[in-house]
XYZ file of C-alpha atoms in Angstrom:
178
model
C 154.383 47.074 21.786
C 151.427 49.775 21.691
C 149.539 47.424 19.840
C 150.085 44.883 21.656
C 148.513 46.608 24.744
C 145.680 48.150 22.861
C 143.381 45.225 22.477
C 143.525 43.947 25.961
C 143.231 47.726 27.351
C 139.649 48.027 25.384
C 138.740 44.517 26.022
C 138.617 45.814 30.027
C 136.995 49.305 29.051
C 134.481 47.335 26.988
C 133.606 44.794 29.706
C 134.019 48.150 32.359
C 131.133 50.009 30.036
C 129.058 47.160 29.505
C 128.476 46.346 33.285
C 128.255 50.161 33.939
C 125.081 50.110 31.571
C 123.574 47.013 32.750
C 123.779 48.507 36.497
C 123.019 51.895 35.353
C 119.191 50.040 33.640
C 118.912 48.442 36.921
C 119.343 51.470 38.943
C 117.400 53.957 36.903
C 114.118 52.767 38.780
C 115.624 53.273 42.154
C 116.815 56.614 40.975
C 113.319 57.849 39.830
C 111.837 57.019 43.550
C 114.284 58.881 45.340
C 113.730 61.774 42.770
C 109.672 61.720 44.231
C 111.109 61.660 47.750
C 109.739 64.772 49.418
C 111.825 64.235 52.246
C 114.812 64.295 50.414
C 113.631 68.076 49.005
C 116.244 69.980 51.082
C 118.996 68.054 50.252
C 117.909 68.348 46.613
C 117.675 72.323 47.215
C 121.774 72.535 48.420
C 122.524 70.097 45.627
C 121.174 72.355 42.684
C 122.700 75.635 44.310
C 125.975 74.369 44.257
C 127.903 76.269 41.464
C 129.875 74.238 38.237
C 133.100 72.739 40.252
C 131.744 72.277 43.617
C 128.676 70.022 41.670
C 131.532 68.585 40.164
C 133.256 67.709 43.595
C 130.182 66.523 44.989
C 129.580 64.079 41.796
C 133.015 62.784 42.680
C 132.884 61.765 46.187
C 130.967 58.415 45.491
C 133.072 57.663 42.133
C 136.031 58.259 44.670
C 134.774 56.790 47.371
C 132.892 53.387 46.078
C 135.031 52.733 42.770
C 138.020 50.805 44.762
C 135.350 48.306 45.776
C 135.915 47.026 42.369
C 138.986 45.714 42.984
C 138.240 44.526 46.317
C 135.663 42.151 44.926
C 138.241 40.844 42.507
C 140.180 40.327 45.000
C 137.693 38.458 47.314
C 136.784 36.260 44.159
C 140.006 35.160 43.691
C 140.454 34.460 47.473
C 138.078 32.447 47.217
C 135.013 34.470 48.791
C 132.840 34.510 45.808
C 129.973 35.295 47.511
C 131.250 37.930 49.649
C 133.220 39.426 46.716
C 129.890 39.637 44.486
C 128.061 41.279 47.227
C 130.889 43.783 47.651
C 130.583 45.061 43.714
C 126.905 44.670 43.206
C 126.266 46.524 46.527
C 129.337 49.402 45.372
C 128.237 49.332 41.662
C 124.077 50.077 42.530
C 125.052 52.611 45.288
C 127.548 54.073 42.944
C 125.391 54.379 40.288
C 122.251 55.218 41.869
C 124.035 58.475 43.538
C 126.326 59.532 40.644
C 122.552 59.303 38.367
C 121.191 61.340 40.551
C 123.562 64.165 40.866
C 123.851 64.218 37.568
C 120.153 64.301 36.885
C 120.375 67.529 39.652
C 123.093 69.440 38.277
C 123.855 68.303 34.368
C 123.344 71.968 33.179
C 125.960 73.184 35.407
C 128.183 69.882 34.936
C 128.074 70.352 31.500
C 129.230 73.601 31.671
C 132.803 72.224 32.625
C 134.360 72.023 29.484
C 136.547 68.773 30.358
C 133.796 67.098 32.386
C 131.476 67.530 28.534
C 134.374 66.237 26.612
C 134.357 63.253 28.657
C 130.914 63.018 28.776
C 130.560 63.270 25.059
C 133.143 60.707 25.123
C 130.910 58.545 26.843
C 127.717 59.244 25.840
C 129.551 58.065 22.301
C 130.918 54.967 23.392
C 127.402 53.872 25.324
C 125.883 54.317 21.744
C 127.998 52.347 20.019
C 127.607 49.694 22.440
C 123.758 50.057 22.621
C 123.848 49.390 18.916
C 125.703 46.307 18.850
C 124.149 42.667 18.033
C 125.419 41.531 21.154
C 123.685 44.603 22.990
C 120.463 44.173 21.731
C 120.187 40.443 22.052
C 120.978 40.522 25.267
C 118.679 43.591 26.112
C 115.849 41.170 24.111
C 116.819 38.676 26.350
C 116.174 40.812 29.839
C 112.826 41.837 28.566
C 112.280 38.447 28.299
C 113.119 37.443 31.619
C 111.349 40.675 32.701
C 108.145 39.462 31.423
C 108.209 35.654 32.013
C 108.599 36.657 35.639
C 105.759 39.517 35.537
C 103.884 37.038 34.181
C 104.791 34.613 37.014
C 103.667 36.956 39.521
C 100.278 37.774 37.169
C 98.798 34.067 38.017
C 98.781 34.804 41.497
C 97.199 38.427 40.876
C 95.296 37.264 37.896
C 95.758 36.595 34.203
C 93.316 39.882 32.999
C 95.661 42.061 35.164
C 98.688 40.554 33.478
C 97.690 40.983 29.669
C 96.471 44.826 30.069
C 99.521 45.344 31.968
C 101.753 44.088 29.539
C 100.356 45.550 26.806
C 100.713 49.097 28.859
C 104.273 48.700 29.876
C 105.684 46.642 27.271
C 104.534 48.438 24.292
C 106.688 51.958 25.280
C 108.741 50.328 27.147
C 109.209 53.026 29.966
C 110.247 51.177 33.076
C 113.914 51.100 31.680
Protein backbone atom coordinates (compact mmCIF):
# COMPACT_ATOMS: atom_id res chain seq x y z
CA UNK A 1 0.00 0.00 0.00
CA UNK A 2 3.23 2.32 0.50
CA UNK A 3 3.84 1.96 -2.97
CA UNK A 4 0.90 2.55 -4.00
CA UNK A 5 0.91 6.07 -2.39
CA UNK A 6 4.43 6.86 -3.36
CA UNK A 7 4.01 7.77 -6.96
CA UNK A 8 1.06 10.00 -6.63
CA UNK A 9 2.72 11.70 -3.37
CA UNK A 10 5.90 12.78 -5.72
CA UNK A 11 3.80 13.39 -8.69
CA UNK A 12 2.27 16.52 -6.32
CA UNK A 13 5.84 17.40 -4.82
CA UNK A 14 7.13 17.37 -8.40
CA UNK A 15 4.37 19.58 -9.86
CA UNK A 16 4.65 21.65 -6.10
CA UNK A 17 8.66 22.21 -7.01
CA UNK A 18 8.26 22.86 -10.49
CA UNK A 19 5.79 25.86 -10.08
CA UNK A 20 7.88 26.99 -7.01
CA UNK A 21 10.87 27.46 -9.57
CA UNK A 22 9.01 28.92 -12.33
CA UNK A 23 7.59 31.67 -9.73
CA UNK A 24 10.76 31.82 -7.92
CA UNK A 25 12.57 32.96 -11.98
CA UNK A 26 9.76 35.29 -12.19
CA UNK A 27 10.21 36.85 -8.90
CA UNK A 28 13.96 37.05 -8.73
CA UNK A 29 13.76 40.48 -10.71
CA UNK A 30 11.29 41.94 -8.32
CA UNK A 31 13.46 40.73 -5.53
CA UNK A 32 16.69 42.46 -6.82
CA UNK A 33 14.69 46.03 -6.92
CA UNK A 34 13.54 45.89 -3.56
CA UNK A 35 17.15 44.82 -2.53
CA UNK A 36 18.30 48.63 -4.18
CA UNK A 37 15.43 50.17 -2.22
CA UNK A 38 17.05 52.72 0.06
CA UNK A 39 13.97 53.25 1.75
CA UNK A 40 13.59 49.90 2.71
CA UNK A 41 17.38 50.20 4.51
CA UNK A 42 15.99 50.16 8.09
CA UNK A 43 13.90 47.43 7.76
CA UNK A 44 16.81 45.60 6.12
CA UNK A 45 19.04 46.72 9.28
CA UNK A 46 16.37 44.81 12.03
CA UNK A 47 16.15 41.97 9.54
CA UNK A 48 20.00 41.09 9.53
CA UNK A 49 20.29 41.65 13.44
CA UNK A 50 17.87 39.20 14.17
CA UNK A 51 19.75 36.14 15.65
CA UNK A 52 19.42 32.20 13.97
CA UNK A 53 15.65 31.24 15.23
CA UNK A 54 14.04 34.52 15.35
CA UNK A 55 15.36 34.92 11.31
CA UNK A 56 13.92 31.69 11.16
CA UNK A 57 10.45 32.86 12.61
CA UNK A 58 10.44 35.80 10.58
CA UNK A 59 11.14 33.59 7.23
CA UNK A 60 8.06 31.70 8.35
CA UNK A 61 5.40 34.17 8.75
CA UNK A 62 4.71 34.54 4.90
CA UNK A 63 5.18 30.59 4.23
CA UNK A 64 2.54 30.46 7.15
CA UNK A 65 0.64 33.06 6.32
CA UNK A 66 0.26 32.97 2.24
CA UNK A 67 0.75 29.04 1.68
CA UNK A 68 -3.15 28.17 2.47
CA UNK A 69 -3.96 30.39 -0.50
CA UNK A 70 -3.00 27.39 -2.41
CA UNK A 71 -5.73 25.55 -1.59
CA UNK A 72 -8.09 28.29 -1.71
CA UNK A 73 -7.42 28.74 -5.40
CA UNK A 74 -8.09 25.06 -5.92
CA UNK A 75 -10.89 25.46 -4.41
CA UNK A 76 -12.17 28.57 -6.34
CA UNK A 77 -11.19 26.63 -9.64
CA UNK A 78 -13.22 23.95 -8.96
CA UNK A 79 -16.15 26.26 -7.92
CA UNK A 80 -16.04 27.43 -10.81
CA UNK A 81 -14.17 30.93 -10.30
CA UNK A 82 -11.26 30.28 -12.47
CA UNK A 83 -10.34 33.56 -12.77
CA UNK A 84 -10.63 34.58 -9.30
CA UNK A 85 -8.95 31.33 -8.15
CA UNK A 86 -5.80 32.03 -10.53
CA UNK A 87 -5.49 35.47 -9.25
CA UNK A 88 -5.63 34.18 -5.68
CA UNK A 89 -2.32 31.73 -6.25
CA UNK A 90 -0.40 33.83 -8.67
CA UNK A 91 -0.91 36.90 -6.39
CA UNK A 92 0.01 34.35 -2.96
CA UNK A 93 2.75 32.44 -4.91
CA UNK A 94 4.80 36.00 -6.22
CA UNK A 95 4.22 37.65 -2.76
CA UNK A 96 5.27 34.46 -1.16
CA UNK A 97 8.14 34.07 -3.00
CA UNK A 98 9.31 37.47 -3.44
CA UNK A 99 9.43 37.88 0.61
CA UNK A 100 10.65 34.38 1.60
CA UNK A 101 13.79 35.30 -1.37
CA UNK A 102 14.43 38.07 0.27
CA UNK A 103 14.80 37.05 3.81
CA UNK A 104 16.66 34.49 2.83
CA UNK A 105 18.99 36.54 0.70
CA UNK A 106 19.22 38.81 4.30
CA UNK A 107 19.86 36.22 6.71
CA UNK A 108 21.10 32.74 4.84
CA UNK A 109 24.35 32.73 6.98
CA UNK A 110 22.44 32.70 10.09
CA UNK A 111 19.55 30.40 8.54
CA UNK A 112 21.95 28.08 7.62
CA UNK A 113 23.28 27.84 10.80
CA UNK A 114 20.05 25.90 11.95
CA UNK A 115 21.01 22.56 11.50
CA UNK A 116 17.37 21.25 10.45
CA UNK A 117 16.51 24.36 8.43
CA UNK A 118 20.26 23.24 6.17
CA UNK A 119 19.14 19.71 6.01
CA UNK A 120 16.07 20.79 4.43
CA UNK A 121 17.60 23.20 2.48
CA UNK A 122 20.16 20.81 1.16
CA UNK A 123 17.22 18.74 0.56
CA UNK A 124 15.98 21.21 -1.67
CA UNK A 125 18.63 22.77 -3.16
CA UNK A 126 19.09 18.82 -4.37
CA UNK A 127 15.82 18.25 -5.66
CA UNK A 128 15.77 21.89 -7.66
CA UNK A 129 18.96 20.42 -9.39
CA UNK A 130 17.70 17.48 -10.42
CA UNK A 131 14.80 19.12 -11.81
CA UNK A 132 16.87 21.93 -13.49
CA UNK A 133 18.62 19.12 -15.28
CA UNK A 134 15.81 17.39 -16.71
CA UNK A 135 14.83 17.38 -20.63
CA UNK A 136 11.61 18.60 -19.73
CA UNK A 137 13.30 21.52 -17.61
CA UNK A 138 15.42 22.76 -20.08
CA UNK A 139 13.05 22.68 -23.00
CA UNK A 140 10.77 24.45 -21.38
CA UNK A 141 13.34 27.04 -19.91
CA UNK A 142 14.47 27.22 -23.98
CA UNK A 143 11.09 27.83 -24.60
CA UNK A 144 10.65 31.06 -22.05
CA UNK A 145 13.74 32.57 -23.47
CA UNK A 146 12.08 32.30 -26.47
CA UNK A 147 9.04 33.97 -25.62
CA UNK A 148 11.30 36.39 -23.67
CA UNK A 149 12.93 37.50 -26.74
CA UNK A 150 10.18 37.37 -29.44
CA UNK A 151 8.44 39.84 -27.17
CA UNK A 152 11.71 42.09 -26.49
CA UNK A 153 11.94 42.07 -29.88
CA UNK A 154 8.28 43.15 -30.26
CA UNK A 155 8.80 46.03 -28.15
CA UNK A 156 12.43 46.77 -30.14
CA UNK A 157 10.37 47.90 -33.48
CA UNK A 158 8.75 50.50 -31.68
CA UNK A 159 12.18 51.63 -29.93
CA UNK A 160 14.20 50.63 -32.89
CA UNK A 161 15.76 47.58 -34.48
CA UNK A 162 19.76 48.82 -33.65
CA UNK A 163 18.63 49.07 -29.96
CA UNK A 164 17.17 45.58 -30.14
CA UNK A 165 20.22 43.59 -31.69
CA UNK A 166 22.98 45.23 -29.22
CA UNK A 167 20.62 44.58 -26.54
CA UNK A 168 20.17 41.14 -27.20
CA UNK A 169 23.42 40.33 -27.78
CA UNK A 170 24.21 42.03 -24.12
CA UNK A 171 21.55 40.28 -22.19
CA UNK A 172 21.12 37.17 -23.97
CA UNK A 173 24.60 36.06 -24.25
CA UNK A 174 25.10 35.76 -20.04
CA UNK A 175 21.93 35.48 -19.56
CA UNK A 176 21.68 37.55 -16.22
CA UNK A 177 18.15 38.82 -16.00
CA UNK A 178 17.08 35.30 -14.63
Amino acid sequence: MTKAWNTPIFAIAAVYFIVDGVFSYVTRPVTAWLGERKILVRLRRWITSLAPYPSFALFAVPVVLLEPAKPLSGYLIASGHFFAGAVVFITAEVLKLTIVDRLFQLNKEKLLSIPLFAWGYEYWRRMMDFLESTKAWQASRRMVLKAVGWRRALGAKNVGAQSWRHYSKVRFADRRFW
